[in-house]
JSON list of C-alpha atoms in Angstrom, two decimals:
[
{"chain": "A", "resi": 1, "resn": "GLN", "atom": "CA", "xyz": [-64.18, -13.81, -104.85]},
{"chain": "A", "resi": 2, "resn": "VAL", "atom": "CA", "xyz": [-63.92, -10.18, -103.76]},
{"chain": "A", "resi": 3, "resn": "GLN", "atom": "CA", "xyz": [-64.25, -9.73, -100.02]},
{"chain": "A", "resi": 4, "resn": "LEU", "atom": "CA", "xyz": [-64.58, -6.49, -98.04]},
{"chain": "A", "resi": 5, "resn": "GLN", "atom": "CA", "xyz": [-63.80, -6.04, -94.34]},
{"chain": "A", "resi": 6, "resn": "GLU", "atom": "CA", "xyz": [-64.51, -2.94, -92.25]},
{"chain": "A", "resi": 7, "resn": "SER", "atom": "CA", "xyz": [-62.28, -2.07, -89.30]},
{"chain": "A", "resi": 8, "resn": "GLY", "atom": "CA", "xyz": [-62.17, 0.67, -86.77]},
{"chain": "A", "resi": 9, "resn": "PRO", "atom": "CA", "xyz": [-63.15, 1.68, -83.24]},
{"chain": "A", "resi": 10, "resn": "GLY", "atom": "CA", "xyz": [-66.56, 0.46, -82.05]},
{"chain": "A", "resi": 11, "resn": "LEU", "atom": "CA", "xyz": [-66.96, 3.34, -79.61]},
{"chain": "A", "resi": 12, "resn": "VAL", "atom": "CA", "xyz": [-66.45, 7.01, -80.38]},
{"chain": "A", "resi": 13, "resn": "LYS", "atom": "CA", "xyz": [-67.09, 9.93, -78.01]},
{"chain": "A", "resi": 14, "resn": "PRO", "atom": "CA", "xyz": [-69.50, 12.72, -78.98]},
{"chain": "A", "resi": 15, "resn": "SER", "atom": "CA", "xyz": [-67.87, 15.59, -80.91]},
{"chain": "A", "resi": 16, "resn": "GLU", "atom": "CA", "xyz": [-64.94, 13.38, -81.98]},
{"chain": "A", "resi": 17, "resn": "THR", "atom": "CA", "xyz": [-64.15, 11.83, -85.35]},
{"chain": "A", "resi": 18, "resn": "LEU", "atom": "CA", "xyz": [-65.34, 8.43, -86.41]},
{"chain": "A", "resi": 19, "resn": "SER", "atom": "CA", "xyz": [-62.69, 6.70, -88.58]},
{"chain": "A", "resi": 20, "resn": "LEU", "atom": "CA", "xyz": [-63.22, 3.42, -90.49]},
{"chain": "A", "resi": 21, "resn": "THR", "atom": "CA", "xyz": [-61.20, 1.46, -93.02]},
{"chain": "A", "resi": 22, "resn": "CYS", "atom": "CA", "xyz": [-62.45, -1.03, -95.60]},
{"chain": "A", "resi": 23, "resn": "THR", "atom": "CA", "xyz": [-59.91, -3.62, -96.81]},
{"chain": "A", "resi": 24, "resn": "VAL", "atom": "CA", "xyz": [-60.59, -5.26, -100.13]},
{"chain": "A", "resi": 25, "resn": "SER", "atom": "CA", "xyz": [-59.25, -8.76, -100.82]},
{"chain": "A", "resi": 26, "resn": "GLY", "atom": "CA", "xyz": [-59.56, -11.24, -103.66]},
{"chain": "A", "resi": 27, "resn": "GLY", "atom": "CA", "xyz": [-59.50, -8.53, -106.29]},
{"chain": "A", "resi": 28, "resn": "SER", "atom": "CA", "xyz": [-58.05, -5.24, -107.19]},
{"chain": "A", "resi": 29, "resn": "ILE", "atom": "CA", "xyz": [-59.46, -1.98, -105.79]},
{"chain": "A", "resi": 30, "resn": "SER", "atom": "CA", "xyz": [-58.72, -0.18, -109.03]},
{"chain": "A", "resi": 31, "resn": "GLY", "atom": "CA", "xyz": [-61.33, 0.78, -111.56]},
{"chain": "A", "resi": 32, "resn": "TYR", "atom": "CA", "xyz": [-64.30, 0.68, -109.25]},
{"chain": "A", "resi": 33, "resn": "TYR", "atom": "CA", "xyz": [-66.41, 3.05, -107.11]},
{"chain": "A", "resi": 34, "resn": "TRP", "atom": "CA", "xyz": [-66.34, 2.12, -103.38]},
{"chain": "A", "resi": 35, "resn": "SER", "atom": "CA", "xyz": [-69.22, 3.24, -101.11]},
{"chain": "A", "resi": 36, "resn": "TRP", "atom": "CA", "xyz": [-70.08, 3.61, -97.45]},
{"chain": "A", "resi": 37, "resn": "ILE", "atom": "CA", "xyz": [-73.59, 2.89, -96.21]},
{"chain": "A", "resi": 38, "resn": "ARG", "atom": "CA", "xyz": [-74.96, 2.95, -92.66]},
{"chain": "A", "resi": 39, "resn": "GLN", "atom": "CA", "xyz": [-77.98, 1.59, -90.85]},
{"chain": "A", "resi": 40, "resn": "PRO", "atom": "CA", "xyz": [-79.10, 2.69, -87.37]},
{"chain": "A", "resi": 41, "resn": "ALA", "atom": "CA", "xyz": [-80.58, -0.14, -85.31]},
{"chain": "A", "resi": 42, "resn": "GLY", "atom": "CA", "xyz": [-84.04, -1.17, -86.58]},
{"chain": "A", "resi": 43, "resn": "LYS", "atom": "CA", "xyz": [-83.93, 1.37, -89.40]},
{"chain": "A", "resi": 44, "resn": "GLY", "atom": "CA", "xyz": [-83.31, 1.54, -93.08]},
{"chain": "A", "resi": 45, "resn": "LEU", "atom": "CA", "xyz": [-80.14, 2.03, -95.21]},
{"chain": "A", "resi": 46, "resn": "GLU", "atom": "CA", "xyz": [-78.53, 5.38, -95.73]},
{"chain": "A", "resi": 47, "resn": "TRP", "atom": "CA", "xyz": [-75.90, 5.95, -98.44]},
{"chain": "A", "resi": 48, "resn": "ILE", "atom": "CA", "xyz": [-73.03, 8.01, -97.01]},
{"chain": "A", "resi": 49, "resn": "GLY", "atom": "CA", "xyz": [-70.87, 8.49, -100.08]},
{"chain": "A", "resi": 50, "resn": "ARG", "atom": "CA", "xyz": [-68.46, 6.94, -102.55]},
{"chain": "A", "resi": 51, "resn": "ILE", "atom": "CA", "xyz": [-64.91, 7.24, -103.77]},
{"chain": "A", "resi": 52, "resn": "TYR", "atom": "CA", "xyz": [-63.35, 6.21, -107.08]},
{"chain": "A", "resi": 53, "resn": "THR", "atom": "CA", "xyz": [-59.88, 4.82, -107.20]},
{"chain": "A", "resi": 54, "resn": "SER", "atom": "CA", "xyz": [-58.68, 8.08, -108.70]},
{"chain": "A", "resi": 55, "resn": "GLY", "atom": "CA", "xyz": [-59.73, 9.75, -105.46]},
{"chain": "A", "resi": 56, "resn": "SER", "atom": "CA", "xyz": [-62.89, 11.40, -106.86]},
{"chain": "A", "resi": 57, "resn": "THR", "atom": "CA", "xyz": [-65.61, 11.50, -104.37]},
{"chain": "A", "resi": 58, "resn": "ASN", "atom": "CA", "xyz": [-69.38, 12.04, -104.11]},
{"chain": "A", "resi": 59, "resn": "TYR", "atom": "CA", "xyz": [-70.91, 12.63, -100.65]},
{"chain": "A", "resi": 60, "resn": "ASN", "atom": "CA", "xyz": [-74.42, 12.62, -99.30]},
{"chain": "A", "resi": 61, "resn": "PRO", "atom": "CA", "xyz": [-75.27, 16.35, -98.87]},
{"chain": "A", "resi": 62, "resn": "SER", "atom": "CA", "xyz": [-76.71, 15.60, -95.47]},
{"chain": "A", "resi": 63, "resn": "LEU", "atom": "CA", "xyz": [-73.23, 14.60, -94.24]},
{"chain": "A", "resi": 64, "resn": "LYS", "atom": "CA", "xyz": [-70.93, 16.40, -96.64]},
{"chain": "A", "resi": 65, "resn": "SER", "atom": "CA", "xyz": [-69.70, 19.09, -94.20]},
{"chain": "A", "resi": 66, "resn": "ARG", "atom": "CA", "xyz": [-68.42, 16.40, -91.78]},
{"chain": "A", "resi": 67, "resn": "LEU", "atom": "CA", "xyz": [-67.23, 13.78, -94.23]},
{"chain": "A", "resi": 68, "resn": "THR", "atom": "CA", "xyz": [-63.84, 12.84, -95.71]},
{"chain": "A", "resi": 69, "resn": "MET", "atom": "CA", "xyz": [-63.15, 9.77, -97.82]},
{"chain": "A", "resi": 70, "resn": "SER", "atom": "CA", "xyz": [-59.74, 8.57, -99.03]},
{"chain": "A", "resi": 71, "resn": "VAL", "atom": "CA", "xyz": [-58.28, 5.61, -100.90]},
{"chain": "A", "resi": 72, "resn": "ASP", "atom": "CA", "xyz": [-54.95, 3.78, -100.71]},
{"chain": "A", "resi": 73, "resn": "THR", "atom": "CA", "xyz": [-54.60, 1.63, -103.76]},
{"chain": "A", "resi": 74, "resn": "SER", "atom": "CA", "xyz": [-51.24, 0.25, -102.61]},
{"chain": "A", "resi": 75, "resn": "LYS", "atom": "CA", "xyz": [-52.94, -1.27, -99.64]},
{"chain": "A", "resi": 76, "resn": "ASN", "atom": "CA", "xyz": [-56.24, -2.17, -101.39]},
{"chain": "A", "resi": 77, "resn": "GLN", "atom": "CA", "xyz": [-58.03, 0.01, -98.78]},
{"chain": "A", "resi": 78, "resn": "PHE", "atom": "CA", "xyz": [-60.40, 2.94, -98.57]},
{"chain": "A", "resi": 79, "resn": "SER", "atom": "CA", "xyz": [-61.42, 4.97, -95.61]},
{"chain": "A", "resi": 80, "resn": "LEU", "atom": "CA", "xyz": [-64.12, 7.12, -94.05]},
{"chain": "A", "resi": 81, "resn": "LYS", "atom": "CA", "xyz": [-63.85, 9.95, -91.50]},
{"chain": "A", "resi": 82, "resn": "LEU", "atom": "CA", "xyz": [-66.87, 11.56, -90.00]},
{"chain": "A", "resi": 83, "resn": "SER", "atom": "CA", "xyz": [-66.24, 14.46, -87.73]},
{"chain": "A", "resi": 84, "resn": "SER", "atom": "CA", "xyz": [-68.18, 16.02, -84.91]},
{"chain": "A", "resi": 85, "resn": "VAL", "atom": "CA", "xyz": [-70.25, 12.86, -84.28]},
{"chain": "A", "resi": 86, "resn": "THR", "atom": "CA", "xyz": [-73.40, 12.69, -82.16]},
{"chain": "A", "resi": 87, "resn": "ALA", "atom": "CA", "xyz": [-75.54, 9.89, -80.96]},
{"chain": "A", "resi": 88, "resn": "ALA", "atom": "CA", "xyz": [-77.45, 10.12, -84.29]},
{"chain": "A", "resi": 89, "resn": "ASP", "atom": "CA", "xyz": [-74.38, 8.72, -86.01]},
{"chain": "A", "resi": 90, "resn": "THR", "atom": "CA", "xyz": [-74.59, 5.45, -84.01]},
{"chain": "A", "resi": 91, "resn": "ALA", "atom": "CA", "xyz": [-75.19, 2.80, -86.64]},
{"chain": "A", "resi": 92, "resn": "VAL", "atom": "CA", "xyz": [-73.80, -0.31, -88.35]},
{"chain": "A", "resi": 93, "resn": "TYR", "atom": "CA", "xyz": [-71.46, 0.97, -91.10]},
{"chain": "A", "resi": 94, "resn": "TYR", "atom": "CA", "xyz": [-71.02, -1.07, -94.31]},
{"chain": "A", "resi": 95, "resn": "CYS", "atom": "CA", "xyz": [-68.54, -0.70, -97.09]},
{"chain": "A", "resi": 96, "resn": "ALA", "atom": "CA", "xyz": [-69.52, -1.89, -100.60]},
{"chain": "A", "resi": 97, "resn": "ARG", "atom": "CA", "xyz": [-68.35, -2.06, -104.15]},
{"chain": "A", "resi": 98, "resn": "ALA", "atom": "CA", "xyz": [-70.34, -0.76, -107.06]},
{"chain": "A", "resi": 99, "resn": "GLY", "atom": "CA", "xyz": [-70.61, -2.63, -110.38]},
{"chain": "A", "resi": 100, "resn": "THR", "atom": "CA", "xyz": [-69.07, -0.98, -113.41]},
{"chain": "A", "resi": 101, "resn": "VAL", "atom": "CA", "xyz": [-72.13, -0.53, -115.61]},
{"chain": "A", "resi": 102, "resn": "THR", "atom": "CA", "xyz": [-75.30, 0.15, -113.65]},
{"chain": "A", "resi": 103, "resn": "ARG", "atom": "CA", "xyz": [-73.47, 0.74, -110.33]},
{"chain": "A", "resi": 104, "resn": "GLU", "atom": "CA", "xyz": [-75.34, -1.77, -108.22]},
{"chain": "A", "resi": 105, "resn": "LEU", "atom": "CA", "xyz": [-73.75, -2.58, -104.89]},
{"chain": "A", "resi": 106, "resn": "ASP", "atom": "CA", "xyz": [-72.63, -6.04, -105.74]},
{"chain": "A", "resi": 107, "resn": "HIS", "atom": "CA", "xyz": [-70.20, -6.80, -102.90]},
{"chain": "A", "resi": 108, "resn": "TRP", "atom": "CA", "xyz": [-70.58, -5.78, -99.20]},
{"chain": "A", "resi": 109, "resn": "GLY", "atom": "CA", "xyz": [-68.57, -5.99, -96.08]},
{"chain": "A", "resi": 110, "resn": "GLN", "atom": "CA", "xyz": [-70.19, -7.64, -93.03]},
{"chain": "A", "resi": 111, "resn": "GLY", "atom": "CA", "xyz": [-70.62, -4.28, -91.28]},
{"chain": "A", "resi": 112, "resn": "THR", "atom": "CA", "xyz": [-69.27, -2.82, -88.14]},
{"chain": "A", "resi": 113, "resn": "LEU", "atom": "CA", "xyz": [-71.25, -1.30, -85.28]},
{"chain": "A", "resi": 114, "resn": "VAL", "atom": "CA", "xyz": [-70.13, 2.20, -84.24]},
{"chain": "A", "resi": 115, "resn": "THR", "atom": "CA", "xyz": [-71.60, 3.58, -81.07]},
{"chain": "A", "resi": 116, "resn": "VAL", "atom": "CA", "xyz": [-71.30, 7.27, -80.21]},
{"chain": "A", "resi": 117, "resn": "SER", "atom": "CA", "xyz": [-71.33, 7.63, -76.42]},
{"chain": "A", "resi": 118, "resn": "SER", "atom": "CA", "xyz": [-69.35, 9.20, -73.67]},
{"chain": "B", "resi": 1, "resn": "ASP", "atom": "CA", "xyz": [-82.49, 13.87, -104.23]},
{"chain": "B", "resi": 2, "resn": "ILE", "atom": "CA", "xyz": [-84.46, 11.11, -105.84]},
{"chain": "B", "resi": 3, "resn": "GLN", "atom": "CA", "xyz": [-87.04, 9.67, -103.45]},
{"chain": "B", "resi": 4, "resn": "MET", "atom": "CA", "xyz": [-87.76, 5.94, -103.55]},
{"chain": "B", "resi": 5, "resn": "THR", "atom": "CA", "xyz": [-91.10, 5.05, -102.09]},
{"chain": "B", "resi": 6, "resn": "GLN", "atom": "CA", "xyz": [-91.41, 1.35, -101.33]},
{"chain": "B", "resi": 7, "resn": "SER", "atom": "CA", "xyz": [-94.58, -0.46, -100.42]},
{"chain": "B", "resi": 8, "resn": "PRO", "atom": "CA", "xyz": [-95.77, -2.23, -98.39]},
{"chain": "B", "resi": 9, "resn": "SER", "atom": "CA", "xyz": [-93.61, -1.58, -95.38]},
{"chain": "B", "resi": 10, "resn": "SER", "atom": "CA", "xyz": [-94.40, -5.08, -94.16]},
{"chain": "B", "resi": 11, "resn": "LEU", "atom": "CA", "xyz": [-96.34, -8.03, -95.23]},
{"chain": "B", "resi": 12, "resn": "SER", "atom": "CA", "xyz": [-97.30, -11.47, -93.86]},
{"chain": "B", "resi": 13, "resn": "ALA", "atom": "CA", "xyz": [-97.25, -14.41, -96.26]},
{"chain": "B", "resi": 14, "resn": "SER", "atom": "CA", "xyz": [-97.15, -18.17, -96.26]},
{"chain": "B", "resi": 15, "resn": "VAL", "atom": "CA", "xyz": [-94.62, -20.52, -97.75]},
{"chain": "B", "resi": 16, "resn": "GLY", "atom": "CA", "xyz": [-95.50, -21.00, -101.43]},
{"chain": "B", "resi": 17, "resn": "ASP", "atom": "CA", "xyz": [-97.26, -17.61, -101.80]},
{"chain": "B", "resi": 18, "resn": "ARG", "atom": "CA", "xyz": [-96.49, -15.19, -104.57]},
{"chain": "B", "resi": 19, "resn": "VAL", "atom": "CA", "xyz": [-95.17, -11.94, -103.18]},
{"chain": "B", "resi": 20, "resn": "THR", "atom": "CA", "xyz": [-94.88, -8.51, -104.90]},
{"chain": "B", "resi": 21, "resn": "ILE", "atom": "CA", "xyz": [-93.06, -5.46, -103.52]},
{"chain": "B", "resi": 22, "resn": "THR", "atom": "CA", "xyz": [-93.24, -2.19, -105.36]},
{"chain": "B", "resi": 23, "resn": "CYS", "atom": "CA", "xyz": [-90.89, 0.82, -105.50]},
{"chain": "B", "resi": 24, "resn": "ARG", "atom": "CA", "xyz": [-91.74, 4.19, -107.06]},
{"chain": "B", "resi": 25, "resn": "ALA", "atom": "CA", "xyz": [-89.14, 6.81, -107.89]},
{"chain": "B", "resi": 26, "resn": "SER", "atom": "CA", "xyz": [-89.83, 10.53, -107.60]},
{"chain": "B", "resi": 27, "resn": "GLN", "atom": "CA", "xyz": [-88.55, 11.02, -111.19]},
{"chain": "B", "resi": 28, "resn": "SER", "atom": "CA", "xyz": [-87.78, 8.84, -114.14]},
{"chain": "B", "resi": 29, "resn": "ILE", "atom": "CA", "xyz": [-84.64, 6.75, -113.57]},
{"chain": "B", "resi": 30, "resn": "SER", "atom": "CA", "xyz": [-84.63, 4.45, -116.60]},
{"chain": "B", "resi": 31, "resn": "ASN", "atom": "CA", "xyz": [-83.65, 1.03, -115.26]},
{"chain": "B", "resi": 32, "resn": "PHE", "atom": "CA", "xyz": [-81.14, 2.16, -112.61]},
{"chain": "B", "resi": 33, "resn": "VAL", "atom": "CA", "xyz": [-82.92, 0.27, -109.83]},
{"chain": "B", "resi": 34, "resn": "HIS", "atom": "CA", "xyz": [-81.56, -2.66, -107.74]},
{"chain": "B", "resi": 35, "resn": "TRP", "atom": "CA", "xyz": [-83.03, -4.89, -105.12]},
{"chain": "B", "resi": 36, "resn": "TYR", "atom": "CA", "xyz": [-81.42, -6.21, -102.01]},
{"chain": "B", "resi": 37, "resn": "GLN", "atom": "CA", "xyz": [-82.35, -8.85, -99.33]},
{"chain": "B", "resi": 38, "resn": "GLN", "atom": "CA", "xyz": [-81.29, -8.34, -95.79]},
{"chain": "B", "resi": 39, "resn": "LYS", "atom": "CA", "xyz": [-81.55, -10.89, -93.01]},
{"chain": "B", "resi": 40, "resn": "PRO", "atom": "CA", "xyz": [-81.13, -9.88, -89.29]},
{"chain": "B", "resi": 41, "resn": "GLY", "atom": "CA", "xyz": [-77.53, -9.14, -88.35]},
{"chain": "B", "resi": 42, "resn": "LYS", "atom": "CA", "xyz": [-76.34, -9.53, -91.90]},
{"chain": "B", "resi": 43, "resn": "ALA", "atom": "CA", "xyz": [-75.24, -7.26, -94.66]},
{"chain": "B", "resi": 44, "resn": "PRO", "atom": "CA", "xyz": [-77.65, -6.69, -97.57]},
{"chain": "B", "resi": 45, "resn": "LYS", "atom": "CA", "xyz": [-77.33, -9.07, -100.48]},
{"chain": "B", "resi": 46, "resn": "LEU", "atom": "CA", "xyz": [-77.84, -8.05, -104.07]},
{"chain": "B", "resi": 47, "resn": "LEU", "atom": "CA", "xyz": [-80.74, -9.93, -105.74]},
{"chain": "B", "resi": 48, "resn": "ILE", "atom": "CA", "xyz": [-81.69, -7.98, -108.88]},
{"chain": "B", "resi": 49, "resn": "TYR", "atom": "CA", "xyz": [-79.73, -5.30, -110.69]},
{"chain": "B", "resi": 50, "resn": "ALA", "atom": "CA", "xyz": [-80.72, -2.95, -113.51]},
{"chain": "B", "resi": 51, "resn": "ALA", "atom": "CA", "xyz": [-84.43, -3.53, -112.70]},
{"chain": "B", "resi": 52, "resn": "SER", "atom": "CA", "xyz": [-84.66, -7.07, -114.05]},
{"chain": "B", "resi": 53, "resn": "SER", "atom": "CA", "xyz": [-81.26, -8.79, -114.19]},
{"chain": "B", "resi": 54, "resn": "LEU", "atom": "CA", "xyz": [-80.88, -11.62, -111.77]},
{"chain": "B", "resi": 55, "resn": "GLN", "atom": "CA", "xyz": [-77.55, -11.56, -109.87]},
{"chain": "B", "resi": 56, "resn": "SER", "atom": "CA", "xyz": [-75.45, -14.69, -110.22]},
{"chain": "B", "resi": 57, "resn": "GLY", "atom": "CA", "xyz": [-76.32, -17.39, -107.68]},
{"chain": "B", "resi": 58, "resn": "VAL", "atom": "CA", "xyz": [-79.75, -15.93, -106.83]},
{"chain": "B", "resi": 59, "resn": "PRO", "atom": "CA", "xyz": [-82.73, -18.42, -107.17]},
{"chain": "B", "resi": 60, "resn": "SER", "atom": "CA", "xyz": [-84.90, -17.89, -110.22]},
{"chain": "B", "resi": 61, "resn": "ARG", "atom": "CA", "xyz": [-88.05, -17.44, -108.11]},
{"chain": "B", "resi": 62, "resn": "PHE", "atom": "CA", "xyz": [-86.81, -13.84, -107.66]},
{"chain": "B", "resi": 63, "resn": "SER", "atom": "CA", "xyz": [-87.65, -11.51, -110.54]},
{"chain": "B", "resi": 64, "resn": "GLY", "atom": "CA", "xyz": [-87.75, -7.82, -111.16]},
{"chain": "B", "resi": 65, "resn": "SER", "atom": "CA", "xyz": [-89.50, -5.55, -113.62]},
{"chain": "B", "resi": 66, "resn": "GLY", "atom": "CA", "xyz": [-90.19, -1.95, -114.40]},
{"chain": "B", "resi": 67, "resn": "SER", "atom": "CA", "xyz": [-88.72, 1.10, -116.01]},
{"chain": "B", "resi": 68, "resn": "GLY", "atom": "CA", "xyz": [-89.00, 4.82, -115.57]},
{"chain": "B", "resi": 69, "resn": "THR", "atom": "CA", "xyz": [-90.64, 5.40, -112.17]},
{"chain": "B", "resi": 70, "resn": "ASP", "atom": "CA", "xyz": [-92.37, 2.16, -111.24]},
{"chain": "B", "resi": 71, "resn": "PHE", "atom": "CA", "xyz": [-90.59, -1.04, -110.30]},
{"chain": "B", "resi": 72, "resn": "THR", "atom": "CA", "xyz": [-91.57, -4.41, -108.87]},
{"chain": "B", "resi": 73, "resn": "LEU", "atom": "CA", "xyz": [-89.78, -7.24, -107.10]},
{"chain": "B", "resi": 74, "resn": "THR", "atom": "CA", "xyz": [-91.60, -10.62, -107.24]},
{"chain": "B", "resi": 75, "resn": "ILE", "atom": "CA", "xyz": [-90.98, -13.83, -105.40]},
{"chain": "B", "resi": 76, "resn": "SER", "atom": "CA", "xyz": [-92.90, -16.39, -107.29]},
{"chain": "B", "resi": 77, "resn": "SER", "atom": "CA", "xyz": [-93.12, -19.05, -104.56]},
{"chain": "B", "resi": 78, "resn": "LEU", "atom": "CA", "xyz": [-92.01, -17.86, -101.09]},
{"chain": "B", "resi": 79, "resn": "GLN", "atom": "CA", "xyz": [-89.53, -20.19, -99.35]},
{"chain": "B", "resi": 80, "resn": "PRO", "atom": "CA", "xyz": [-88.68, -20.34, -95.63]},
{"chain": "B", "resi": 81, "resn": "GLU", "atom": "CA", "xyz": [-85.28, -18.75, -96.29]},
{"chain": "B", "resi": 82, "resn": "ASP", "atom": "CA", "xyz": [-86.97, -15.72, -97.98]},
{"chain": "B", "resi": 83, "resn": "PHE", "atom": "CA", "xyz": [-88.35, -14.26, -94.83]},
{"chain": "B", "resi": 84, "resn": "ALA", "atom": "CA", "xyz": [-86.26, -11.11, -94.58]},
{"chain": "B", "resi": 85, "resn": "SER", "atom": "CA", "xyz": [-86.27, -7.38, -95.37]},
{"chain": "B", "resi": 86, "resn": "TYR", "atom": "CA", "xyz": [-86.10, -6.12, -98.95]},
{"chain": "B", "resi": 87, "resn": "TYR", "atom": "CA", "xyz": [-84.82, -2.74, -100.20]},
{"chain": "B", "resi": 88, "resn": "CYS", "atom": "CA", "xyz": [-84.83, -1.02, -103.49]},
{"chain": "B", "resi": 89, "resn": "GLN", "atom": "CA", "xyz": [-82.02, 1.46, -104.43]},
{"chain": "B", "resi": 90, "resn": "GLN", "atom": "CA", "xyz": [-81.51, 3.84, -107.31]},
{"chain": "B", "resi": 91, "resn": "SER", "atom": "CA", "xyz": [-78.11, 4.44, -108.95]},
{"chain": "B", "resi": 92, "resn": "TYR", "atom": "CA", "xyz": [-79.35, 6.99, -111.50]},
{"chain": "B", "resi": 93, "resn": "SER", "atom": "CA", "xyz": [-77.83, 9.94, -109.65]},
{"chain": "B", "resi": 94, "resn": "THR", "atom": "CA", "xyz": [-76.03, 10.86, -106.38]},
{"chain": "B", "resi": 95, "resn": "PRO", "atom": "CA", "xyz": [-76.84, 10.76, -103.61]},
{"chain": "B", "resi": 96, "resn": "ARG", "atom": "CA", "xyz": [-77.90, 7.18, -104.00]},
{"chain": "B", "resi": 97, "resn": "THR", "atom": "CA", "xyz": [-81.14, 6.53, -102.13]},
{"chain": "B", "resi": 98, "resn": "PHE", "atom": "CA", "xyz": [-82.89, 3.45, -100.81]},
{"chain": "B", "resi": 99, "resn": "GLY", "atom": "CA", "xyz": [-86.55, 2.67, -100.29]},
{"chain": "B", "resi": 100, "resn": "GLN", "atom": "CA", "xyz": [-87.61, 2.40, -96.66]},
{"chain": "B", "resi": 101, "resn": "GLY", "atom": "CA", "xyz": [-87.73, -1.37, -96.85]},
{"chain": "B", "resi": 102, "resn": "THR", "atom": "CA", "xyz": [-90.28, -4.17, -96.78]},
{"chain": "B", "resi": 103, "resn": "LYS", "atom": "CA", "xyz": [-90.24, -6.77, -94.03]},
{"chain": "B", "resi": 104, "resn": "VAL", "atom": "CA", "xyz": [-91.58, -10.11, -95.17]},
{"chain": "B", "resi": 105, "resn": "GLU", "atom": "CA", "xyz": [-92.91, -12.11, -92.24]},
{"chain": "B", "resi": 106, "resn": "ILE", "atom": "CA", "xyz": [-94.38, -15.56, -91.76]},
{"chain": "B", "resi": 107, "resn": "LYS", "atom": "CA", "xyz": [-98.12, -15.72, -91.63]}
]
């Protein structure tokens, strides 16, 4: 069974860069789109962006200027970098896999809380 | 961006009740709509994909319908473990967008 696990610092200072990695186990990372989604406390889900195993990306326009995603197929990992963070970027960050036909998010990581604070 | 308008934002229901949640897209999106269940402190879980296909392992009391702009998630007989938040999501185009969520509470 495919499993995803987010990792990275839980506390980031304002104006710095938030960096997270998602490690995929139980299956290959190749041939799928991999997404990042976030959820501020008590609020709804926001799609951040996705990356294909070729390295092709699609970003949410609301975050695009601050966002970089990358993939390392040799390590079965993909990563997120969000620069110039503010308190508004405080959220639980999830990584997820998209299905191959209708692109539903069929496997999710457990999520990791990132707090932006000095 | 495609807007997904979900209603109601919350509802109170009893065990055994039939519950219906709706999601309306701001433009036609064929059947590229999916439904997720989220319990407190947990990641969302896929229930229904492509508007009406039941994800493996999900109880058959969950069903989905719709096409174009209007979609529905139905729980035929609410069980104690179904009290949670539910979200619709479109995968017709990027950026992917979610409905604002429906919290199903115990009456």
